[in-house]
CSV table of C-alpha atoms and ligand atoms in Angstrom, one decimal:
chain,number,residue,atom,x,y,z
W,1,MET,CA,-14.9,16.2,-26.0
W,2,ASN,CA,-14.8,12.8,-23.8
W,3,TYR,CA,-12.5,12.6,-21.0
W,4,LYS,CA,-10.7,9.9,-19.7
W,5,SER,CA,-8.5,9.2,-16.3
W,6,PRO,CA,-4.9,10.3,-17.3
W,7,ARG,CA,-2.9,7.4,-18.7
W,8,GLY,CA,-1.8,5.0,-15.7
W,9,THR,CA,-4.1,6.2,-13.4
W,10,HIS,CA,-7.2,4.3,-12.4
W,11,ASP,CA,-10.9,5.2,-10.8
W,12,VAL,CA,-11.6,2.8,-7.8
W,13,PHE,CA,-14.9,2.0,-7.3
W,14,GLY,CA,-17.7,-0.9,-6.7
W,15,LYS,CA,-16.2,-4.0,-4.9
W,16,THR,CA,-12.6,-3.0,-5.5
W,17,VAL,CA,-13.2,0.2,-3.0
W,18,LEU,CA,-14.3,-2.4,-0.5
W,19,TRP,CA,-11.5,-4.7,-1.1
W,20,LEU,CA,-9.2,-1.6,-0.8
W,21,ASN,CA,-10.2,-0.7,2.3
W,22,LEU,CA,-10.5,-3.8,4.1
W,23,LEU,CA,-6.7,-4.6,2.9
W,24,GLU,CA,-5.7,-0.9,4.5
W,25,GLN,CA,-7.7,-1.7,7.7
W,26,LYS,CA,-6.0,-5.1,8.1
W,27,ALA,CA,-2.5,-3.6,7.6
W,28,LYS,CA,-3.6,-0.9,10.1
W,29,GLU,CA,-4.7,-3.4,12.8
W,30,ILE,CA,-1.3,-5.2,12.2
W,31,PHE,CA,0.6,-1.9,12.5
W,32,ILE,CA,-1.1,-1.1,16.0
W,33,ARG,CA,-0.6,-4.6,17.5
W,34,HIS,CA,3.2,-3.8,16.5
W,35,GLY,CA,3.1,-0.6,18.3
W,36,PHE,CA,3.4,1.8,14.9
W,37,GLU,CA,1.9,5.0,14.9
W,38,GLU,CA,0.3,6.6,11.4
W,39,VAL,CA,1.8,9.5,9.9
W,40,ARG,CA,0.4,11.3,7.0
W,41,THR,CA,2.7,13.4,4.9
W,42,PRO,CA,1.9,15.8,1.9
W,43,ILE,CA,1.4,14.6,-1.6
W,44,PHE,CA,4.2,16.8,-2.8
W,45,GLU,CA,7.3,17.9,-1.5
W,46,GLU,CA,10.4,20.1,-2.3
W,47,ALA,CA,11.9,18.1,-5.6
W,48,THR,CA,15.4,18.1,-3.8
W,49,LEU,CA,14.0,15.9,-1.0
W,50,PHE,CA,13.8,13.2,-3.7
W,51,THR,CA,16.7,13.8,-5.8
W,52,ARG,CA,19.0,14.2,-2.8
W,53,SER,CA,17.6,11.1,-0.7
W,54,ILE,CA,16.7,8.4,-3.5
W,55,GLY,CA,19.8,9.1,-5.7
W,56,GLN,CA,20.7,10.8,-9.0
W,57,THR,CA,21.3,7.7,-11.0
W,58,THR,CA,18.0,5.9,-10.0
W,59,ASP,CA,15.1,5.3,-12.3
W,60,ILE,CA,12.8,7.4,-10.2
W,61,VAL,CA,15.2,10.3,-10.2
W,62,GLU,CA,16.0,10.1,-13.5
W,63,LYS,CA,13.0,9.5,-15.6
W,64,GLU,CA,9.9,8.8,-12.9
W,65,MET,CA,9.4,12.0,-11.1
W,66,TYR,CA,6.5,14.2,-11.5
W,67,ILE,CA,7.8,17.7,-11.1
W,68,PHE,CA,6.3,20.9,-11.2
W,69,GLU,CA,6.8,24.6,-10.5
W,70,ASP,CA,4.2,26.5,-8.4
W,71,ARG,CA,3.4,30.1,-8.9
W,72,LYS,CA,6.0,31.1,-7.2
W,73,LYS,CA,8.7,28.9,-9.1
W,74,ARG,CA,9.1,26.9,-6.3
W,75,LYS,CA,10.2,23.3,-7.8
W,76,LEU,CA,8.0,20.9,-6.1
W,77,ALA,CA,7.6,16.9,-6.9
W,78,LEU,CA,4.6,14.7,-6.4
W,79,ARG,CA,6.0,12.1,-4.0
W,80,PRO,CA,7.3,9.0,-5.9
W,81,GLU,CA,7.7,7.0,-2.5
W,82,GLY,CA,7.0,7.7,1.0
W,83,THR,CA,10.4,7.1,3.0
W,84,ALA,CA,11.9,10.5,2.1
W,85,SER,CA,8.6,12.5,3.2
W,86,LEU,CA,8.5,10.4,6.4
W,87,ALA,CA,12.2,11.1,7.2
W,88,ARG,CA,11.6,14.7,6.7
W,89,ALA,CA,8.8,15.0,8.9
W,90,PHE,CA,10.6,13.0,11.4
W,91,ILE,CA,13.3,15.5,11.5
W,92,GLU,CA,11.0,18.5,11.1
W,93,HIS,CA,8.8,17.8,14.0
W,94,ARG,CA,11.4,16.0,16.2
W,95,MET,CA,9.3,13.0,16.4
W,96,ASP,CA,11.9,10.9,18.3
W,97,THR,CA,10.9,13.3,21.3
W,98,LEU,CA,7.0,13.0,20.7
W,99,SER,CA,7.0,9.2,20.0
W,100,PRO,CA,10.4,7.6,21.7
W,101,ALA,CA,9.8,4.1,20.3
W,102,CYS,CA,10.0,5.9,16.8
W,103,LYS,CA,7.7,3.2,14.9
W,104,PHE,CA,5.7,5.0,12.0
W,105,PHE,CA,3.6,3.8,9.4
W,106,TYR,CA,1.9,5.5,6.3
W,107,LEU,CA,-0.4,4.7,3.7
W,108,GLY,CA,-1.1,6.7,0.5
W,109,GLU,CA,-0.8,7.4,-3.0
W,110,MET,CA,2.5,7.5,-5.0
W,111,PHE,CA,3.1,9.2,-8.4
W,112,ARG,CA,5.8,7.8,-10.8
W,113,TYR,CA,6.1,8.3,-14.5
W,114,GLU,CA,6.4,5.2,-15.8
W,115,ARG,CA,5.1,2.9,-18.9
W,116,PRO,CA,1.9,1.4,-17.6
W,117,GLN,CA,1.4,-2.1,-17.6
W,118,ALA,CA,-0.1,-4.7,-15.2
W,119,GLY,CA,1.2,-4.1,-11.9
W,120,ARG,CA,2.8,-0.8,-12.8
W,121,TYR,CA,1.2,2.6,-12.5
W,122,ARG,CA,1.7,6.1,-12.8
W,123,GLN,CA,-0.5,6.6,-9.8
W,124,PHE,CA,-0.4,3.6,-7.1
W,125,ARG,CA,-0.8,3.3,-3.3
W,126,GLN,CA,1.9,2.1,-0.5
W,127,ILE,CA,1.6,1.1,2.7
W,128,GLY,CA,4.8,1.6,4.5
W,129,ALA,CA,6.7,1.3,8.1
W,130,GLU,CA,9.7,2.9,9.3
W,131,ILE,CA,11.6,2.1,12.6
W,132,TYR,CA,14.0,5.0,13.5
W,133,ALA,CA,16.7,5.3,15.6
W,134,ASN,CA,17.5,1.5,16.1
W,135,SER,CA,20.4,-0.1,14.8
W,136,SER,CA,19.7,-3.3,16.1
W,137,PRO,CA,19.3,-6.4,13.4
W,138,ALA,CA,16.5,-7.2,15.5
W,139,ALA,CA,14.6,-4.0,14.0
W,140,ASP,CA,15.6,-5.3,10.5
W,141,ALA,CA,13.9,-8.8,11.3
W,142,GLU,CA,10.7,-7.2,12.9
W,143,ILE,CA,10.3,-5.1,9.7
W,144,ILE,CA,10.7,-8.3,7.6
W,145,ILE,CA,8.2,-10.2,9.8
W,146,LEU,CA,5.7,-7.3,9.8
W,147,ALA,CA,5.7,-7.2,6.2
W,148,GLN,CA,5.1,-11.0,6.2
W,149,GLU,CA,2.3,-10.5,8.8
W,150,ILE,CA,0.6,-8.0,6.5
W,151,LEU,CA,0.6,-10.4,3.8
W,152,PHE,CA,-0.4,-13.5,5.6
W,153,SER,CA,-3.4,-11.6,7.0
W,154,LEU,CA,-4.8,-11.1,3.4
W,155,GLY,CA,-4.4,-14.9,2.6
W,156,ILE,CA,-1.2,-14.2,0.6
W,157,ASP,CA,0.9,-17.1,2.1
W,158,LYS,CA,2.7,-18.5,-0.9
W,159,ILE,CA,5.6,-15.9,-0.9
W,160,ASN,CA,9.4,-15.8,-1.3
W,161,ILE,CA,11.2,-13.3,0.9
W,162,HIS,CA,14.6,-12.7,-0.6
W,163,ILE,CA,17.3,-10.9,1.6
W,164,ASN,CA,20.4,-9.4,1.0
W,165,SER,CA,23.1,-7.0,2.5
W,166,LEU,CA,24.5,-4.2,0.8
W,167,GLY,CA,27.2,-3.6,3.5
W,168,CYS,CA,28.0,-0.2,4.9
W,169,GLU,CA,30.3,2.9,4.2
W,170,LYS,CA,33.3,0.7,5.5
W,171,CYS,CA,33.0,-2.1,3.2
W,172,ARG,CA,30.9,-1.1,0.4
W,173,PRO,CA,33.6,1.2,-1.4
W,174,LEU,CA,36.0,-2.0,-1.9
W,175,PHE,CA,33.2,-3.9,-3.3
W,176,ARG,CA,32.3,-1.0,-5.6
W,177,GLU,CA,35.7,-1.2,-7.2
W,178,THR,CA,35.7,-4.7,-7.8
W,179,LEU,CA,32.3,-4.3,-9.4
W,180,ILE,CA,33.7,-1.4,-11.7
W,181,LYS,CA,36.9,-3.6,-12.5
W,182,TYR,CA,34.5,-6.7,-13.3
W,183,PHE,CA,32.1,-5.0,-15.4
W,184,SER,CA,34.7,-3.1,-17.3
W,185,PHE,CA,35.2,-6.3,-18.8
W,186,VAL,CA,31.8,-7.2,-19.8
W,187,LYS,CA,30.6,-6.4,-23.1
W,188,ASN,CA,27.0,-6.2,-24.3
W,189,LEU,CA,26.1,-3.8,-21.6
W,190,CYS,CA,23.1,-1.7,-22.1
W,191,LYS,CA,23.6,2.0,-22.7
W,192,ASP,CA,22.1,2.8,-19.3
W,193,CYS,CA,24.4,0.3,-17.5
W,194,LEU,CA,27.6,1.8,-19.2
W,195,ARG,CA,26.6,5.3,-17.8
W,196,ARG,CA,25.7,3.7,-14.3
W,197,LEU,CA,29.0,1.7,-14.0
W,198,LYS,CA,30.7,5.1,-13.4
W,199,LYS,CA,28.2,6.7,-10.9
W,200,ASN,CA,26.6,3.6,-9.3
W,201,PRO,CA,28.0,0.2,-10.3
W,202,LEU,CA,25.6,-1.3,-7.7
W,203,ARG,CA,22.9,-0.4,-10.3
W,204,LEU,CA,23.4,-2.6,-12.4
W,205,PHE,CA,21.9,-5.4,-10.7
W,206,ASP,CA,18.5,-3.8,-11.0
W,207,CYS,CA,18.9,-3.3,-14.8
W,208,LYS,CA,16.0,-5.0,-16.6
W,209,VAL,CA,17.5,-5.4,-20.0
W,210,ASP,CA,18.4,-9.1,-20.6
W,211,SER,CA,21.9,-8.8,-21.9
W,212,CYS,CA,22.8,-7.1,-18.4
W,213,LYS,CA,21.7,-10.2,-16.5
W,214,PHE,CA,24.9,-12.0,-15.7
W,215,THR,CA,26.3,-14.9,-14.0
W,216,GLY,CA,29.4,-15.2,-11.8
W,217,VAL,CA,29.1,-11.4,-10.8
W,218,PRO,CA,31.2,-10.8,-7.6
W,219,GLU,CA,28.3,-10.3,-4.8
W,220,MET,CA,28.4,-7.9,-1.7
W,221,LEU,CA,28.2,-10.6,0.4
W,222,GLY,CA,31.5,-11.9,-0.1
W,223,TYR,CA,32.8,-8.3,0.9
W,224,LEU,CA,31.2,-7.3,4.1
W,225,CYS,CA,32.9,-6.3,6.9
W,226,CYS,CA,32.8,-7.7,10.3
W,227,ASP,CA,30.1,-5.5,11.8
W,228,CYS,CA,27.8,-6.1,8.6
W,229,LYS,CA,28.5,-9.6,8.3
W,230,ASP,CA,27.3,-10.0,12.2
W,231,ASN,CA,24.3,-7.8,11.6
W,232,PHE,CA,23.4,-9.9,8.5
W,233,TYR,CA,23.9,-13.0,10.6
W,234,ILE,CA,21.8,-12.0,13.2
W,235,VAL,CA,18.7,-11.0,11.0
W,236,GLN,CA,18.9,-14.4,9.7
W,237,LEU,CA,19.1,-15.9,13.0
W,238,LEU,CA,16.0,-14.3,14.2
W,239,LEU,CA,14.2,-14.7,11.1
W,240,LYS,CA,14.6,-18.4,11.4
W,241,LYS,CA,13.8,-18.6,14.9
W,242,ALA,CA,10.6,-16.8,14.5
W,243,ASN,CA,9.7,-19.5,11.6
W,244,CYS,CA,10.2,-16.8,8.8
W,245,ASN,CA,11.1,-18.4,5.5
W,246,PHE,CA,13.8,-16.5,3.5
W,247,THR,CA,16.3,-16.9,0.7
W,248,VAL,CA,19.5,-15.3,0.8
W,249,ASN,CA,19.9,-13.6,-2.9
W,250,GLY,CA,23.2,-12.0,-3.2
W,251,LYS,CA,22.1,-10.1,-6.1
W,252,LEU,CA,19.4,-8.0,-4.7
W,253,VAL,CA,19.7,-4.5,-4.9
W,254,ARG,CA,17.0,-1.9,-4.7
W,255,GLY,CA,15.6,0.8,-6.8
W,256,LEU,CA,16.9,3.5,-4.2
W,257,ASP,CA,20.1,4.6,-3.5
W,258,TYR,CA,19.8,5.0,0.1
W,259,TYR,CA,19.9,1.6,1.3
W,260,THR,CA,22.5,0.2,3.8
W,261,LYS,CA,23.1,-3.3,4.8
W,262,THR,CA,19.8,-5.7,5.1
W,263,VAL,CA,17.7,-5.3,2.0
W,264,PHE,CA,14.8,-7.4,1.3
W,265,GLU,CA,11.9,-8.1,-1.4
W,266,VAL,CA,8.8,-10.1,-0.8
W,267,ARG,CA,7.7,-11.8,-4.0
W,268,SER,CA,4.6,-13.8,-5.0
W,269,ASP,CA,3.9,-16.2,-7.9
W,270,ALA,CA,0.3,-14.7,-7.9
W,271,VAL,CA,0.7,-11.5,-9.4
W,272,GLY,CA,2.5,-12.1,-12.5
W,273,PRO,CA,5.6,-10.2,-14.1
W,274,GLN,CA,5.6,-7.5,-11.7
W,275,ASP,CA,6.1,-10.2,-8.7
W,276,THR,CA,7.7,-8.1,-6.0
W,277,LEU,CA,4.8,-7.0,-3.5
W,278,VAL,CA,7.2,-5.5,-1.0
W,279,ALA,CA,10.6,-4.0,-1.1
W,280,GLY,CA,12.7,-2.5,1.8
W,281,GLY,CA,15.5,-2.6,4.1
W,282,ARG,CA,17.8,-0.5,6.3
W,283,TYR,CA,18.9,3.0,5.3
W,284,ASP,CA,21.2,4.4,8.3
W,285,ASN,CA,22.6,7.4,6.5
W,286,LEU,CA,19.1,8.9,4.9
W,287,VAL,CA,18.2,11.1,8.0
W,288,LYS,CA,21.7,12.6,8.2
W,289,GLU,CA,22.0,12.9,4.5
W,290,ILE,CA,18.6,15.1,4.7
W,291,GLY,CA,20.0,17.5,7.5
W,292,GLY,CA,18.9,15.4,10.5
W,293,GLN,CA,21.0,13.8,13.3
W,294,ASN,CA,22.8,10.5,12.7
W,295,THR,CA,19.5,8.2,12.9
W,296,PRO,CA,20.0,4.6,11.8
W,297,ALA,CA,16.4,3.5,10.3
W,298,VAL,CA,14.8,0.9,8.5
W,299,GLY,CA,11.4,-0.1,6.6
W,300,PHE,CA,9.6,-1.2,4.0
W,301,ALA,CA,6.8,-0.2,1.4
W,302,ILE,CA,4.2,-2.6,0.1
W,303,GLY,CA,2.7,-2.1,-3.1
W,304,VAL,CA,-1.1,-2.2,-2.7
W,305,GLU,CA,-2.5,-2.8,-6.1
W,306,ARG,CA,-0.1,-5.7,-6.2
W,307,ALA,CA,-1.0,-6.9,-2.8
W,308,LEU,CA,-4.8,-6.6,-3.9
W,309,PHE,CA,-4.4,-8.4,-7.1
W,310,ALA,CA,-2.6,-11.2,-4.9
W,311,ALA,CA,-5.4,-11.4,-2.1
W,312,GLN,CA,-7.8,-11.2,-4.8
W,313,SER,CA,-6.1,-14.3,-6.6
W,314,VAL,CA,-6.1,-16.4,-3.5
W,315,GLY,CA,-9.7,-15.9,-3.0
W,316,PHE,CA,-9.4,-13.8,0.0
W,317,PHE,CA,-12.2,-11.6,-0.8
W,318,ASP,CA,-14.6,-14.5,-2.1
W,319,ASN,CA,-16.5,-14.7,1.3
W,320,LEU,CA,-16.8,-11.3,2.5
W,321,LYS,CA,-19.9,-10.6,4.5
W,322,ASN,CA,-22.0,-7.6,3.0
W,323,PRO,CA,-24.1,-5.4,5.4
W,324,GLU,CA,-27.7,-6.5,5.0
W,325,LYS,CA,-29.7,-4.5,2.7
W,326,PHE,CA,-33.2,-2.8,3.4
W,327,PHE,CA,-35.4,-0.7,1.3
W,328,LEU,CA,-38.3,1.3,2.9
W,329,ALA,CA,-41.4,1.5,0.6
W,330,ILE,CA,-44.6,3.3,1.5
W,331,THR,CA,-48.4,2.5,0.1
W,332,ASP,CA,-49.4,6.2,0.5
W,333,GLN,CA,-47.5,9.5,0.2
W,334,GLU,CA,-48.5,10.6,3.6
W,335,LEU,CA,-46.5,7.9,5.2
W,336,PHE,CA,-43.3,9.1,3.4
W,337,SER,CA,-42.7,11.5,6.5
W,338,GLU,CA,-43.0,8.3,9.0
W,339,ALA,CA,-40.8,6.0,6.7
W,340,PHE,CA,-38.1,8.9,6.8
W,341,ALA,CA,-38.0,9.3,10.2
W,342,PHE,CA,-37.4,5.8,10.6
W,343,ALA,CA,-34.6,5.5,8.0
W,344,VAL,CA,-32.9,8.2,10.2
W,345,LYS,CA,-33.3,5.9,13.3
W,346,ALA,CA,-32.6,2.7,11.6
W,347,THR,CA,-29.3,4.0,10.1
W,348,ARG,CA,-28.5,5.2,13.7
W,349,TYR,CA,-29.6,2.4,15.7
W,350,GLY,CA,-29.4,-0.3,13.6
W,351,ILE,CA,-32.4,-2.9,13.0
W,352,ASN,CA,-33.0,-5.4,15.3
W,353,GLY,CA,-30.0,-4.4,16.9
W,354,ASN,CA,-28.0,-4.8,13.7
W,355,LYS,CA,-26.1,-2.3,12.6
W,356,ASP,CA,-24.1,-4.0,9.9
W,357,ILE,CA,-26.9,-2.8,7.5
W,358,SER,CA,-27.8,-0.3,4.4
W,359,VAL,CA,-30.8,1.5,4.2
W,360,PHE,CA,-32.6,2.7,1.0
W,361,GLY,CA,-35.7,4.9,0.7
W,362,PRO,CA,-37.9,5.9,1.1
W,363,ILE,CA,-38.5,7.6,-2.6
W,364,ASN,CA,-41.3,9.9,-3.5
W,365,GLY,CA,-43.8,9.7,-6.3
W,366,LYS,CA,-43.7,5.8,-7.4
W,367,SER,CA,-46.1,3.1,-7.3
W,368,LEU,CA,-45.7,0.3,-4.8
W,369,THR,CA,-44.8,-1.8,-7.8
W,370,ASN,CA,-42.2,0.5,-8.9
W,371,GLN,CA,-40.6,0.7,-5.7
W,372,LEU,CA,-40.4,-2.9,-5.2
W,373,LYS,CA,-38.9,-3.4,-8.8
W,374,PHE,CA,-36.4,-0.5,-7.6
W,375,ALA,CA,-35.5,-2.6,-4.5
W,376,ASP,CA,-35.0,-5.7,-6.5
W,377,LYS,CA,-32.6,-3.9,-9.1
W,378,ILE,CA,-30.6,-2.9,-6.1
W,379,GLN,CA,-30.6,-6.1,-4.8
W,380,VAL,CA,-32.0,-5.8,-0.9
W,381,SER,CA,-32.4,-8.4,0.9
W,382,LYS,CA,-35.8,-7.1,2.6
W,383,THR,CA,-38.4,-4.4,2.0
W,384,ILE,CA,-40.1,-2.8,5.1
W,385,ILE,CA,-43.4,-1.6,3.8
W,386,PHE,CA,-45.2,1.2,5.4
W,387,ALA,CA,-48.7,0.2,4.6
W,388,LYS,CA,-51.9,2.6,5.8
W,389,ALA,CA,-53.9,0.1,7.5
W,390,GLU,CA,-51.1,-1.7,9.4
W,391,PHE,CA,-49.3,1.6,10.0
W,392,GLU,CA,-52.5,2.9,12.1
W,393,ASN,CA,-52.0,-0.2,14.1
W,394,GLY,CA,-48.3,0.3,14.8
W,395,GLU,CA,-46.8,-2.4,12.3
W,396,VAL,CA,-45.3,-2.6,9.0
W,397,LEU,CA,-44.9,-5.5,6.6
W,398,ILE,CA,-41.5,-7.0,5.8
W,399,LYS,CA,-40.9,-8.5,2.6
W,400,ASN,CA,-38.2,-10.9,1.9
W,401,MET,CA,-37.1,-10.0,-1.5
W,402,LYS,CA,-35.9,-13.4,-2.1
W,403,ASP,CA,-38.8,-15.7,-1.6
W,404,LYS,CA,-41.1,-13.0,-1.7
W,405,THR,CA,-43.1,-14.1,1.7
W,406,GLN,CA,-44.1,-11.4,3.7
W,407,SER,CA,-44.9,-11.0,7.6
W,408,LYS,CA,-46.1,-8.2,9.7
W,409,VAL,CA,-44.1,-7.1,12.7
W,410,GLU,CA,-44.7,-4.0,15.1
W,411,LEU,CA,-42.6,-1.2,13.9
W,412,ASN,CA,-41.2,-0.4,17.6
W,413,LYS,CA,-39.8,-3.9,17.8
W,414,LEU,CA,-37.7,-3.2,14.8
F,1,ATP,P1,10.3,-2.2,-9.6
F,1,ATP,O1,11.5,-2.8,-9.6
F,1,ATP,O2,9.4,-3.2,-9.7
F,1,ATP,O3,10.3,-1.0,-10.5
F,1,ATP,P2,11.0,-0.3,-7.2
F,1,ATP,O4,12.3,-0.8,-6.9
F,1,ATP,O5,10.6,0.9,-8.1
F,1,ATP,O6,10.3,-1.7,-8.1
F,1,ATP,P3,10.0,0.5,-4.8
F,1,ATP,O7,10.3,1.9,-5.0
F,1,ATP,O8,10.8,-0.3,-3.9
F,1,ATP,O9,9.8,-0.5,-6.2
F,1,ATP,O10,8.5,0.3,-4.3
F,1,ATP,C1,7.8,-0.6,-3.2
F,1,ATP,C2,7.0,-1.3,-3.9
F,1,ATP,O11,5.8,-0.5,-4.2
F,1,ATP,C3,7.3,-2.1,-5.1
F,1,ATP,O12,7.6,-3.3,-4.7
F,1,ATP,C4,5.8,-2.5,-5.8
F,1,ATP,O13,5.2,-3.5,-5.2
F,1,ATP,C5,5.3,-0.8,-5.8
F,1,ATP,N1,5.3,-0.4,-6.8
F,1,ATP,C6,6.6,0.4,-7.3
F,1,ATP,N2,6.3,1.2,-8.3
F,1,ATP,C7,4.9,0.7,-8.9
F,1,ATP,C8,4.1,1.1,-9.6
F,1,ATP,N3,4.4,2.1,-10.6
F,1,ATP,N4,2.8,0.8,-9.7
F,1,ATP,C9,2.6,-0.1,-8.9
F,1,ATP,N5,3.1,-0.2,-7.9
F,1,ATP,C10,4.4,-0.1,-7.5
F,2,MG,MG1,10.7,1.0,-10.5
């Protein structure tokens, strides 16, 4: 029986793991500079947390959730996204009292039963940020700029930021009615859209079926109330002031129902058909919806695999500095423990003061020739040879594996 990783999942190893770590480290540095604190939530939650918050008629809830029962018949779901989990944790731990700035970030695996294709997997990673208890349009602008900063820090600078406003409970109902009227005259809607039309007409904008891509559809921007209009205006003003380029896209909606007012996506030409790297927006009703106080909030999620691919295609990882690799070889078995002790010291304190190193060896029971062959195989730059005669004088040989030159140095000086 040969096992393979489940469909839509990936083993991450080799260079990709280094790149992934670097990407996440860059994001963390930027979050910290912006005053965001990390939160780690469980990988599974009560299923209803997601069905209630994300919305019944969304793709995620209708067809993409991994739901299972545990041994006590509790209905659980692997998290399909991070916002609902974070909101649950925010309420559960009264995080507003612990962390009054209410700025949080997370990184981690998400799970969606999707048809796997480039940039779309069943297990993928997101990096997300959320600001709670802040209804100011400045928070919307900060979130958009933060997403941009993270992409810039990865060399991804050819991006298009699309923004829109989805209005609030005051102005959206009229727009909803208008859309229902409009679409009831449109022919060729797909099966899903016909169903969505009754329950959640805004979802029609997000349909990926060609016949449902229309022109001349009414847009929310024409229906915004004064409050929402002002808010959207200030978001744009602040973005312009910060030299953040964006496009107002009246057809932008999100794949989740909890959004209100500002929504945005960051797209890049560098990643192929799944070109949305980041998606986010304001969700002023979510916290209340799942049992908390009335708490406005705004956030985003970056698709890590897509961002990684974009960073790779702009050559961001091309000149990564790798740690210098050393191999410890011995000419005599009796020097093994000396080399072993040196390896412990070197990994703790570095070699010649350099801690950015990787140390391999010593290994038992191989001729020097075979040890050196192995050192070449694992591509070390230098081999430190513990040789009997030299060691008695407190010295070792250092062999440069590229040009094969060799020199003697005092062991104490390394
Ligand atoms: P899409 O329209 O591409 O399905 P979505 O609306 O489902 O996106 P969100 O739930 O807002 O996306 O997720 C935010 C980001 O996470 C996306 O922009 C994307 O970069 C990434 N993402 C979403 N689903 C997947 C997936 N199945 N595999 C890889 N990345 C994903
Ligand atoms: Mg999706």
